[in-house]
CSV table of C-alpha atoms and ligand atoms in Angstrom, one decimal:
chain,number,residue,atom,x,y,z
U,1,UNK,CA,-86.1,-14.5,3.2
U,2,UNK,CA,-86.3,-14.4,6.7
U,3,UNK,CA,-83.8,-12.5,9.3
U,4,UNK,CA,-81.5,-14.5,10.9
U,5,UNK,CA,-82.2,-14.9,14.6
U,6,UNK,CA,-79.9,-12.9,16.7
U,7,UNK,CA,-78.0,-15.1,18.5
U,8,UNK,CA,-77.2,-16.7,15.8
U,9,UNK,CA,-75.2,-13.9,13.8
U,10,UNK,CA,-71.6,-14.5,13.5
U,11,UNK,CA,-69.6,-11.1,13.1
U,12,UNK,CA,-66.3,-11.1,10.6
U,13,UNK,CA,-64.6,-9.4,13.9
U,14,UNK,CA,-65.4,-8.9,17.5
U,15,UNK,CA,-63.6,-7.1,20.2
U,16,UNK,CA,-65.9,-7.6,22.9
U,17,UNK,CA,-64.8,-10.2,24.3
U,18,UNK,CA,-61.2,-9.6,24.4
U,19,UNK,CA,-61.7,-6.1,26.1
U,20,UNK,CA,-64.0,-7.5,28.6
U,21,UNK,CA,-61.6,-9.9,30.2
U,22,UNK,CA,-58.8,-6.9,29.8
U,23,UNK,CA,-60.8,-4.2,30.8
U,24,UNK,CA,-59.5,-3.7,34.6
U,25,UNK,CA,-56.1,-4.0,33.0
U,26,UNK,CA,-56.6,-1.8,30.4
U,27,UNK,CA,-58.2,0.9,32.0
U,28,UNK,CA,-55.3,0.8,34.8
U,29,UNK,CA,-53.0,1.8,31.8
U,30,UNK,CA,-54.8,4.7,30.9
U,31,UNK,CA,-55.4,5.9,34.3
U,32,UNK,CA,-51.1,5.8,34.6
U,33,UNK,CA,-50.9,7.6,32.0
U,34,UNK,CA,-53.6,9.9,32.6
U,35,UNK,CA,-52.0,10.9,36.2
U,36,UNK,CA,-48.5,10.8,34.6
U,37,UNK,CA,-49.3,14.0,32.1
U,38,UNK,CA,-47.2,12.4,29.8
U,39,UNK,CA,-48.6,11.6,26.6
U,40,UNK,CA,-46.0,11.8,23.9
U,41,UNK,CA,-43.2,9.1,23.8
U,42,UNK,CA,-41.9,8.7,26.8
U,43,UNK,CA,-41.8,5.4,29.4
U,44,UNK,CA,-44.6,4.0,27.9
U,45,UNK,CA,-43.5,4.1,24.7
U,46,UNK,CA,-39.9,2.8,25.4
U,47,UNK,CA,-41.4,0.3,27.2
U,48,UNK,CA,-43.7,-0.8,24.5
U,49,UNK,CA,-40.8,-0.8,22.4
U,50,UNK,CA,-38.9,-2.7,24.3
U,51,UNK,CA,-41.6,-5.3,24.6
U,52,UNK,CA,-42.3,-5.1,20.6
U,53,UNK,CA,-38.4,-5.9,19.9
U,54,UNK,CA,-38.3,-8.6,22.4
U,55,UNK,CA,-41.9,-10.1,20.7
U,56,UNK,CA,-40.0,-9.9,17.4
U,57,UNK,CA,-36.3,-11.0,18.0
U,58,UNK,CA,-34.3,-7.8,17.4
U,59,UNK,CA,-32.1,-5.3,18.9
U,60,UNK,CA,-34.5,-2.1,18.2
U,61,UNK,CA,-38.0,-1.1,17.8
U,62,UNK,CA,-39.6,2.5,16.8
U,63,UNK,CA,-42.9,3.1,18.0
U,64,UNK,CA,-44.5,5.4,15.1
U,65,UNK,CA,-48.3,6.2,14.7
U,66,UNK,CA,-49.5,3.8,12.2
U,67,UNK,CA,-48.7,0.8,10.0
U,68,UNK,CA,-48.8,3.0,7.1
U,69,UNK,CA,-46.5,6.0,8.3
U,70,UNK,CA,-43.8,2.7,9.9
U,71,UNK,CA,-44.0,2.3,6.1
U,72,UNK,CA,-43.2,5.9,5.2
U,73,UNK,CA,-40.5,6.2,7.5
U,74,UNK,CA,-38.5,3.1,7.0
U,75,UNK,CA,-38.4,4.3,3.3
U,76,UNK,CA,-37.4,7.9,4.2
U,77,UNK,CA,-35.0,6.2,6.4
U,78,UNK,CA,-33.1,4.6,3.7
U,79,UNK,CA,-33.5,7.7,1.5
U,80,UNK,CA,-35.7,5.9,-1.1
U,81,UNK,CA,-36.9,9.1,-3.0
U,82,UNK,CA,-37.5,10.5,-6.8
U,83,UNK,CA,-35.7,8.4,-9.2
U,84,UNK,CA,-36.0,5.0,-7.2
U,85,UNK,CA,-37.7,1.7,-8.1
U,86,UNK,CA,-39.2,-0.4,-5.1
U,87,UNK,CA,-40.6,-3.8,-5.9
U,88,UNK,CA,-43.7,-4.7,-4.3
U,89,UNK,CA,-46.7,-7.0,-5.1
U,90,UNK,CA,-50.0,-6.0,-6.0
U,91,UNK,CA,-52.0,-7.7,-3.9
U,92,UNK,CA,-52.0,-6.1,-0.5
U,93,UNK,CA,-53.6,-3.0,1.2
U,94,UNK,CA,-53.3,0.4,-0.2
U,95,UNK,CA,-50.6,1.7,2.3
U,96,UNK,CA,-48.0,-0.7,1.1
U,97,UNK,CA,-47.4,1.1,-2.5
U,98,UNK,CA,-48.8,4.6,-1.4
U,99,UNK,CA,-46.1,4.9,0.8
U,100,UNK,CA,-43.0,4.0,-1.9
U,101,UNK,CA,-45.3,6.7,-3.9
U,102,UNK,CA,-45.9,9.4,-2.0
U,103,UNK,CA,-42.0,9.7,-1.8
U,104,UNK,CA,-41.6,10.3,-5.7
U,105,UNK,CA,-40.4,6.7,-6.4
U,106,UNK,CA,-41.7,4.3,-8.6
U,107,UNK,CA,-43.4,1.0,-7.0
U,108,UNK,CA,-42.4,-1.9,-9.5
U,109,UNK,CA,-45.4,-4.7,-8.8
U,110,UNK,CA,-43.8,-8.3,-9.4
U,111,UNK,CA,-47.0,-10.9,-9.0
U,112,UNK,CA,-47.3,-13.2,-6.4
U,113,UNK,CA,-47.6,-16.7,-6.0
U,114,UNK,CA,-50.7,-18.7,-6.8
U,115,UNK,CA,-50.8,-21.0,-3.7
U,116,UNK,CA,-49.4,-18.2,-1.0
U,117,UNK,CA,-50.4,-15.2,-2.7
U,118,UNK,CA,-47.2,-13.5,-1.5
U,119,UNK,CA,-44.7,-11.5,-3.8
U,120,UNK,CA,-43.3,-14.7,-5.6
U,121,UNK,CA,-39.4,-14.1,-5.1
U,122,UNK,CA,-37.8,-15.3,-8.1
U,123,UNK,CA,-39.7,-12.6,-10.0
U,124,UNK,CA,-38.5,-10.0,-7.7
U,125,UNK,CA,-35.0,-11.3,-7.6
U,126,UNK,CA,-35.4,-11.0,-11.7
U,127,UNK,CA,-37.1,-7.5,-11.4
U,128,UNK,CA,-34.3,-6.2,-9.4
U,129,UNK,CA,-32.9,-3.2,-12.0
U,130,UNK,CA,-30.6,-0.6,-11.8
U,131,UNK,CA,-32.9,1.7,-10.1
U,132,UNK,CA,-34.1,-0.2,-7.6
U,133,UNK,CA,-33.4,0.8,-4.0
U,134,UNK,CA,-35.8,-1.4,-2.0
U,135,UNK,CA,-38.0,-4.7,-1.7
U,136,UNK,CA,-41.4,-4.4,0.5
U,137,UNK,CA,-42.6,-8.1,0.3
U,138,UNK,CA,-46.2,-8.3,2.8
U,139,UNK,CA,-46.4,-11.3,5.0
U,140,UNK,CA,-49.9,-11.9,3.8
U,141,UNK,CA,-52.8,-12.6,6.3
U,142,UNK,CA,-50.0,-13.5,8.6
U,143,UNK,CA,-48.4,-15.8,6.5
U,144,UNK,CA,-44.5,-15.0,6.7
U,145,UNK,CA,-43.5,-14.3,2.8
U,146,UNK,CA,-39.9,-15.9,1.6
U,147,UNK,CA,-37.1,-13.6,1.1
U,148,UNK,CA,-34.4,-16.0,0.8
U,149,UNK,CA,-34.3,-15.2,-3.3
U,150,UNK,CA,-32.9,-11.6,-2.9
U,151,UNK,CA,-32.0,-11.6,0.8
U,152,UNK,CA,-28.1,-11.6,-0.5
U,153,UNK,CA,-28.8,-9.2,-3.8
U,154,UNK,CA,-27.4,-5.8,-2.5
U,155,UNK,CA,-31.1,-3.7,-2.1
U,156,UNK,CA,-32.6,-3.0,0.8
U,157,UNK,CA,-35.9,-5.2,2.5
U,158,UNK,CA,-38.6,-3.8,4.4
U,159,UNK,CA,-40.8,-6.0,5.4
U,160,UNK,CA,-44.8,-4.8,5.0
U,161,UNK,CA,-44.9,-7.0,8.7
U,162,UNK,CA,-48.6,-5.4,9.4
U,163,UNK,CA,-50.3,-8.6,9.5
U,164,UNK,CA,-47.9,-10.7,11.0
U,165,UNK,CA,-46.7,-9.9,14.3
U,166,UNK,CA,-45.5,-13.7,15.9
U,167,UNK,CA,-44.8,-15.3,12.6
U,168,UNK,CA,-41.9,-16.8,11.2
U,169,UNK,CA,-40.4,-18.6,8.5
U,170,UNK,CA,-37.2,-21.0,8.7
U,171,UNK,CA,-36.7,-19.8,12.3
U,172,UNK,CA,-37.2,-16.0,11.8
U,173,UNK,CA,-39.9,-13.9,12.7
U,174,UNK,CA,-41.7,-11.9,10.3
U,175,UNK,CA,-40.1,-7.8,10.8
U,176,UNK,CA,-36.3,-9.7,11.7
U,177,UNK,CA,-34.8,-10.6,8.1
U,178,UNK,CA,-35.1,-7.2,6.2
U,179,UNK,CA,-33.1,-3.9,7.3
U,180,UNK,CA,-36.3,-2.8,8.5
U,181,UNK,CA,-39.9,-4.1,10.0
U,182,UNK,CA,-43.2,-2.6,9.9
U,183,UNK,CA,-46.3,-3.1,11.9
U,184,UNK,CA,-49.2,-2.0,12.4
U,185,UNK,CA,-51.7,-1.9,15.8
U,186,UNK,CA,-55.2,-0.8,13.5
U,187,UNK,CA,-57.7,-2.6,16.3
U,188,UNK,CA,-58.1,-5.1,13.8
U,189,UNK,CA,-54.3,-6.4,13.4
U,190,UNK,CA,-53.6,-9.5,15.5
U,191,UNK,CA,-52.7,-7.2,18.4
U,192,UNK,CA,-54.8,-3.7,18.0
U,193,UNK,CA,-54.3,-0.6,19.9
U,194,UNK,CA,-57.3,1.6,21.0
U,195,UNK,CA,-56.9,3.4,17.9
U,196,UNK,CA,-53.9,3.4,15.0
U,197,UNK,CA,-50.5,2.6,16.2
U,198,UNK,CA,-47.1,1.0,14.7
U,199,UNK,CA,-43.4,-0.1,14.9
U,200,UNK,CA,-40.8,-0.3,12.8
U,201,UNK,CA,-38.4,-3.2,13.9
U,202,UNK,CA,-34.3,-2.9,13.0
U,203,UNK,CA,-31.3,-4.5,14.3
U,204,UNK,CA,-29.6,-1.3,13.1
U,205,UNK,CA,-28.6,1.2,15.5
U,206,UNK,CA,-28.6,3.6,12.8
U,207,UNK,CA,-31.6,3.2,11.0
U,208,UNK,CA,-33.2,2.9,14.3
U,209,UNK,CA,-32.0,6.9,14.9
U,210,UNK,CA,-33.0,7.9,12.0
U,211,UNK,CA,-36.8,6.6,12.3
U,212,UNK,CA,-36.5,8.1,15.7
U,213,UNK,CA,-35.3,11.2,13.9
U,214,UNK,CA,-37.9,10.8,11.4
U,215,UNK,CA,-40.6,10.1,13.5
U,216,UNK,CA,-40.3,13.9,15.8
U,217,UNK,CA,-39.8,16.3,12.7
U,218,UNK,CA,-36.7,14.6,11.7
U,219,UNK,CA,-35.1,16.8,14.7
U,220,UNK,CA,-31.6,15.2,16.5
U,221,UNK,CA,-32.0,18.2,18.8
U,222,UNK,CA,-34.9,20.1,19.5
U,223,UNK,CA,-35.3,22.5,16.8
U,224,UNK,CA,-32.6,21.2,14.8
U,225,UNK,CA,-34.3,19.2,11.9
U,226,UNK,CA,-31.4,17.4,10.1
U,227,UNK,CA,-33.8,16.0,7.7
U,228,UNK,CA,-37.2,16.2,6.8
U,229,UNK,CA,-39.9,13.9,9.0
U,230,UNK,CA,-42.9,14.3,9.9
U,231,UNK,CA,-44.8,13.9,13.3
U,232,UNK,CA,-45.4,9.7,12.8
U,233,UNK,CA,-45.0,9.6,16.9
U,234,UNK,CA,-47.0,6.6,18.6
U,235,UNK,CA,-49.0,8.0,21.6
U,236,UNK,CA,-48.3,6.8,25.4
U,237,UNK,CA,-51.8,6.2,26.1
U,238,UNK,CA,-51.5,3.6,22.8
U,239,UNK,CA,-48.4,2.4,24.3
U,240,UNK,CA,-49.5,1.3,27.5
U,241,UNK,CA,-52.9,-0.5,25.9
U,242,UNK,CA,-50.6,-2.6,23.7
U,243,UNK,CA,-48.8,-3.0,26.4
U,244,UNK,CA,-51.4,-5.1,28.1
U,245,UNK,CA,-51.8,-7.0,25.1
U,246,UNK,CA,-48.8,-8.1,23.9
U,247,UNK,CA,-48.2,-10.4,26.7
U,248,UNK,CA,-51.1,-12.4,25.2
U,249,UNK,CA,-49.9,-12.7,21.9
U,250,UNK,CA,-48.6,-16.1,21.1
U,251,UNK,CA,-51.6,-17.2,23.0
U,252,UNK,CA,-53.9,-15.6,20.4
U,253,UNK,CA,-51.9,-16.6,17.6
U,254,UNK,CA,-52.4,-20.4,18.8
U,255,UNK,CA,-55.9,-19.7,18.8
U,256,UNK,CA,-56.0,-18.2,15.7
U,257,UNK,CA,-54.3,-21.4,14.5
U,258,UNK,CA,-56.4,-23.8,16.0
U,259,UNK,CA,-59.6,-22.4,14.5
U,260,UNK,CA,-57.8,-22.2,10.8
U,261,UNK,CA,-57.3,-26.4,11.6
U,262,UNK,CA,-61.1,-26.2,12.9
U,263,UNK,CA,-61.9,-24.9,9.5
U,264,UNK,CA,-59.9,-27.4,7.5
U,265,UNK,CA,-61.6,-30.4,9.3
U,266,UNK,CA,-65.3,-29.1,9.3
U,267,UNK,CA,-64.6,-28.0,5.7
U,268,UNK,CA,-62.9,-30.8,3.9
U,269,UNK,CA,-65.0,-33.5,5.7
U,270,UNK,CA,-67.9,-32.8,3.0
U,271,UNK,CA,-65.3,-33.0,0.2
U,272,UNK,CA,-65.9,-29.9,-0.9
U,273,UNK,CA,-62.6,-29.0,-0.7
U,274,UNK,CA,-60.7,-29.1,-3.9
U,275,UNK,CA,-57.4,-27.0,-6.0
U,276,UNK,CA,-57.0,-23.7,-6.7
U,277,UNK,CA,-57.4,-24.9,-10.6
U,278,UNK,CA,-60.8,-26.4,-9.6
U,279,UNK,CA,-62.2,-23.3,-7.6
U,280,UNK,CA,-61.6,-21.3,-10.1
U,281,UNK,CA,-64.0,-23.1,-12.2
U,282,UNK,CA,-66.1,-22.9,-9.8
U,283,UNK,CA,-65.7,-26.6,-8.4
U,284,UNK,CA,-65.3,-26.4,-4.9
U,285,UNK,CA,-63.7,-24.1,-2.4
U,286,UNK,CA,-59.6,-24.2,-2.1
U,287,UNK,CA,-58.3,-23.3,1.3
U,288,UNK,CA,-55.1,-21.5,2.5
U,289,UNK,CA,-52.1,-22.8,2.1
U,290,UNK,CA,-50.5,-23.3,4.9
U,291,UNK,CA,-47.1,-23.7,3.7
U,292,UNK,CA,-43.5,-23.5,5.8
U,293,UNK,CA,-43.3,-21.8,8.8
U,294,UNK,CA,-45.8,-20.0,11.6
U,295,UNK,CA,-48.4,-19.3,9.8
U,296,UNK,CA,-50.3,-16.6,12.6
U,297,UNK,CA,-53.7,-16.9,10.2
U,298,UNK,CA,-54.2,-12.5,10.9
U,299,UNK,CA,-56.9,-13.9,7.9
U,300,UNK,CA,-58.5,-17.0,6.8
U,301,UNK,CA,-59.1,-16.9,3.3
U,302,UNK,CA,-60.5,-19.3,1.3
U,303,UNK,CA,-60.7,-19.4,-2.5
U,304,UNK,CA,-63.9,-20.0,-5.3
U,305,UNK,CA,-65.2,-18.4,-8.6
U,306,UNK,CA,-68.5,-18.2,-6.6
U,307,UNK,CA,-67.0,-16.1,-4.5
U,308,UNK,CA,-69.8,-13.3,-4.8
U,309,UNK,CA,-72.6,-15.7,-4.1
U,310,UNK,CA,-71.1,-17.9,-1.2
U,311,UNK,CA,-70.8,-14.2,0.6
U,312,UNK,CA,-74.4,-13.2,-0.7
U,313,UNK,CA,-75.4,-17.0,1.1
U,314,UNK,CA,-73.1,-16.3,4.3
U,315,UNK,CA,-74.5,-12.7,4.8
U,316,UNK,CA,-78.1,-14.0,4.5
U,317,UNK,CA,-77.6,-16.7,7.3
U,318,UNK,CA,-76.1,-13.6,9.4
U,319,UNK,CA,-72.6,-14.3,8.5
U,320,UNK,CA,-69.8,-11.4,8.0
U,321,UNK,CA,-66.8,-12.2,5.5
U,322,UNK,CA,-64.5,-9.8,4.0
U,323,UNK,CA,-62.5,-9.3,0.8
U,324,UNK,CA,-58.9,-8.9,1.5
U,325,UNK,CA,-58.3,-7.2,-1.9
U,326,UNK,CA,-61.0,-6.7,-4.4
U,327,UNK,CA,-59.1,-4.7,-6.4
U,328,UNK,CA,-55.2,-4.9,-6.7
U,329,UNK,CA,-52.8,-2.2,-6.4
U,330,UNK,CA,-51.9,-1.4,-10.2
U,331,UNK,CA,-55.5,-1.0,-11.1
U,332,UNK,CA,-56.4,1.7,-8.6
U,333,UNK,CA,-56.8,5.3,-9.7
U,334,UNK,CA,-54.3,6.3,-7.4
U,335,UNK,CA,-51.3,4.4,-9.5
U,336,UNK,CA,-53.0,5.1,-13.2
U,337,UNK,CA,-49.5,7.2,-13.8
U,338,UNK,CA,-47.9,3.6,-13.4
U,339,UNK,CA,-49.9,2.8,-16.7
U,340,UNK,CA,-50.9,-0.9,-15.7
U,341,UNK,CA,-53.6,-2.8,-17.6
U,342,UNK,CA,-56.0,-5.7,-16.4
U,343,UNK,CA,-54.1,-9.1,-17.1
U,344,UNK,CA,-50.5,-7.7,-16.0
U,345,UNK,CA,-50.2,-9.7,-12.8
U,346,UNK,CA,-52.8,-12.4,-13.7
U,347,UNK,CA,-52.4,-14.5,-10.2
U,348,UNK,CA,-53.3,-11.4,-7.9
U,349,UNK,CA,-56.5,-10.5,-10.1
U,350,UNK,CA,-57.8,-13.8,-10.2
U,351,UNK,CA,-56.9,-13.6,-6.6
U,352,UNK,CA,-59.0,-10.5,-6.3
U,353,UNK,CA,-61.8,-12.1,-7.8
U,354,UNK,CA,-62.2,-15.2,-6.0
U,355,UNK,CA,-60.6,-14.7,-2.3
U,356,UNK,CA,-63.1,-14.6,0.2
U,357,UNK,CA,-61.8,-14.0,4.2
U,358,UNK,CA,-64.2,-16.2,7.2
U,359,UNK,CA,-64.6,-14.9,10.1
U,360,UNK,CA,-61.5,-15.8,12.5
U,361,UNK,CA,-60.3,-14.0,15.9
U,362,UNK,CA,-58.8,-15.8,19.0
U,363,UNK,CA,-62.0,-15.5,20.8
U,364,UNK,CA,-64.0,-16.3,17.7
U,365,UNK,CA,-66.4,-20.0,19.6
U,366,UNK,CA,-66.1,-22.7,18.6
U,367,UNK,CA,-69.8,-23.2,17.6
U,368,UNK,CA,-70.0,-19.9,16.0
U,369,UNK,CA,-66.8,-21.7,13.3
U,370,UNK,CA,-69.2,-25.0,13.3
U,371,UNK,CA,-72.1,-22.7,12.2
U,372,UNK,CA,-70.0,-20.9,9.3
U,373,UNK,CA,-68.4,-23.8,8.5
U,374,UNK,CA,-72.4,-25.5,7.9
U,375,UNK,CA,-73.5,-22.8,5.8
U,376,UNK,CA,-70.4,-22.7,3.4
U,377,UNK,CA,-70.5,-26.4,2.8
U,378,UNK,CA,-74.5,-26.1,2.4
U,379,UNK,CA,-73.9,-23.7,-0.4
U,380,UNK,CA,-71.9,-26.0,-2.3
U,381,UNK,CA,-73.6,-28.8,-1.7
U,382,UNK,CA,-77.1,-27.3,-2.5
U,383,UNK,CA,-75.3,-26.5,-6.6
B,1,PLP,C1,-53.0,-2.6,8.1
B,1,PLP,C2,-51.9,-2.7,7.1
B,1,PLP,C3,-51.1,-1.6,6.8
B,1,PLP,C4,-51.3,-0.2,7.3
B,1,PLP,O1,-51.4,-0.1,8.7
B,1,PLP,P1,-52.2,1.1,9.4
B,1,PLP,O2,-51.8,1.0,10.8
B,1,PLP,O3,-53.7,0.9,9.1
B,1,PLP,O4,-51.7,2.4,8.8
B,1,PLP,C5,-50.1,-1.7,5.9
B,1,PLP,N1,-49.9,-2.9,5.2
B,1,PLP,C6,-50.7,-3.9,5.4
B,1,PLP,C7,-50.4,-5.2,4.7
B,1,PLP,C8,-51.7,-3.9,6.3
B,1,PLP,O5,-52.5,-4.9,6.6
């Protein structure tokens, strides 16, 4: 087979475009910090903060250095430790459960929903023991999870927020209904630092402190650790780039939005489209659904039992997908301790086998959509 012709690749992600039109701005940020000297926490940072918590809808935000330690500390935070159960689902990225285990508790997966493929929360409302301490539902490809099933059943929510900064469900944005919020700034995330970043969000002064404690060696005073922490401090010069960017965020997240409806009107015009049942069975390709709420599309992801060979025919044509999970949580080697088996959470592994994520970003043309959208309906309609 022949090499696609350059121009007409279509990359799963691309940056370039973003950081061309910021670049003046973006450089201007690191030259203030540069001549400031200041690198660690500081104006930046509080600013950012403030920003973040603004973007969100509550009364604190922690900037930490990644998604995965916001995770960390917003468990250490509420003391979750050896002993304690925290429900999660199985089908998100690594972080999410790594983080309940590398404390010494146990994560308890609960499987998600067919259609939104978050943690479905009647089973965690049923899961809920005596031992467990904490919920971490994950707003899925930007898709706000619903909490409302255990919001009032007396364990603590932290919301795995990562991929859903600007979302919202019934009125709330996605890091404002649990005790705590996390998100991450991986370049990739719908707004992306120069390099890892993340917040935790809290309307609780105290749980605020704590991650702020947490976050600098778990010190109140210099050299006075009142528990342990860790360094999980998010850099200035991080602060300030995100700080150029978040001002652009619900413009990006209508974009987003506007290409996911792009995809559902190229793709269901050749009636490809069909359920979840039927893509399974490889008839057809099922789309998200779009459910309740702000959906901020951090991932489109579309469903098929051909999912293997759609992204063998995408990739051939020049086209870059991903798979947002191949393999979920309970099956890695990581949780083997946990003792899970294949078939336990049947909706996230068929999930695994058959989700397939399209390219989408807010500066993602429209032609290049057109084009992606032409070779997945050609596949189908070439069986
Ligand atoms: C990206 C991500 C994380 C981890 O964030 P990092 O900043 O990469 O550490 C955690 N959970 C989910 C659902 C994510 O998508």
């Amino acid at each position: 087979m022949s090499e696609p012709p350059p121009g007409s690749r279509v990359p799963f992600f691309d940056l370039t475009a973003q950081h061309a039109a910021l670049r003046d701005e973006l450089l201007a940020a690191m030259a203030r910090v540069l001549d400031s000297s200041r690198f660690i926490l500081g104006d930046e940072v509080e600013a950012c903060e403030r920003d973040v918590a603004r973007a969100v809808g509550v009364a604190h935000a922690v900037g930490v250095s990644s998604g995965t330690d916001a995770l960390l500390a917003s468990l250490m935070a509420l003391g979750v430790g050896p002993g304690d159960e925290v429900i999660t689902t199985p089908l998100s990225f690594i972080a999410t459960a790594s983080a309940i285990a590398r404390l010494g508790a146990r994560p308890v997966f609960v499987d998600v929903e067919p259609d939104t493929l978050c943690l479905d929360p009647a089973s965690a409302r049923a899961a809920i023991g005596p031992a467990t301490r904490a919920i971490v539902p994950v707003h899925l490809f930007g898709r706000c999870a619903a909490l409302d099933a255990y919001l009032d059943a007396g364990v603590s929510i932290v919301e795995d927020a990562a991929q859903a900064l600007g979302a919202s469900l019934d009125g709330a944005r996605a890091g404002s209904r649990g005790e705590l919020g996390c998100f991450s700034f991986f370049p990739t995330k719908n707004v992306g630092a120069l390099g890892d970043a993340g917040m935790v969000t809290t309307d609780d002064p105290e749980l605020a402190r704590k991650v702020r404690e947490l976050r600098s060696q778990g010190q109140r005073e210099r050299h006075h650790a009142a528990r342990l922490g860790g360094n999980f401090r998010l850099d200035a010069l991080q602060a300030a780039a995100l700080r150029v960017k978040l001002p652009h965020l619900a413009r990006w997240n209508d974009a987003r939005r506007a290409h996911a409806r792009a995809y559902r009107a190229h793709l269901d015009r050749a009636g490809i489209v069909t359920s979840l049942e039927a893509a399974g069975r490889g008839q057809g390709l099922a789309l998200p659904d779009e459910g309740r709420g702000e959906h901020v599309f951090h991932q489109f992801v579309v469903r098929t039992s051909l999912r293997d060979e759609l992204r063998a025919a995408l990739s051939a044509r020049g086209i870059g997908t991903e798979i947002y999970y191949p393999l979920p949580l309970h099956l890695h080697g990581a949780f083997a301790s946990l003792g899970h088996r294949v078939g336990e959470f049947p909706n996230a592994e068929a999930a695994a086998r058959e989700v397939l994520a399209l390219p989408i970003y807010p500066e993602l043309p429209g032609e290049a959509l057109a084009r992606v959208s032409d070779a997945v309906v050609e596949f189908f309609e070439r069986r």
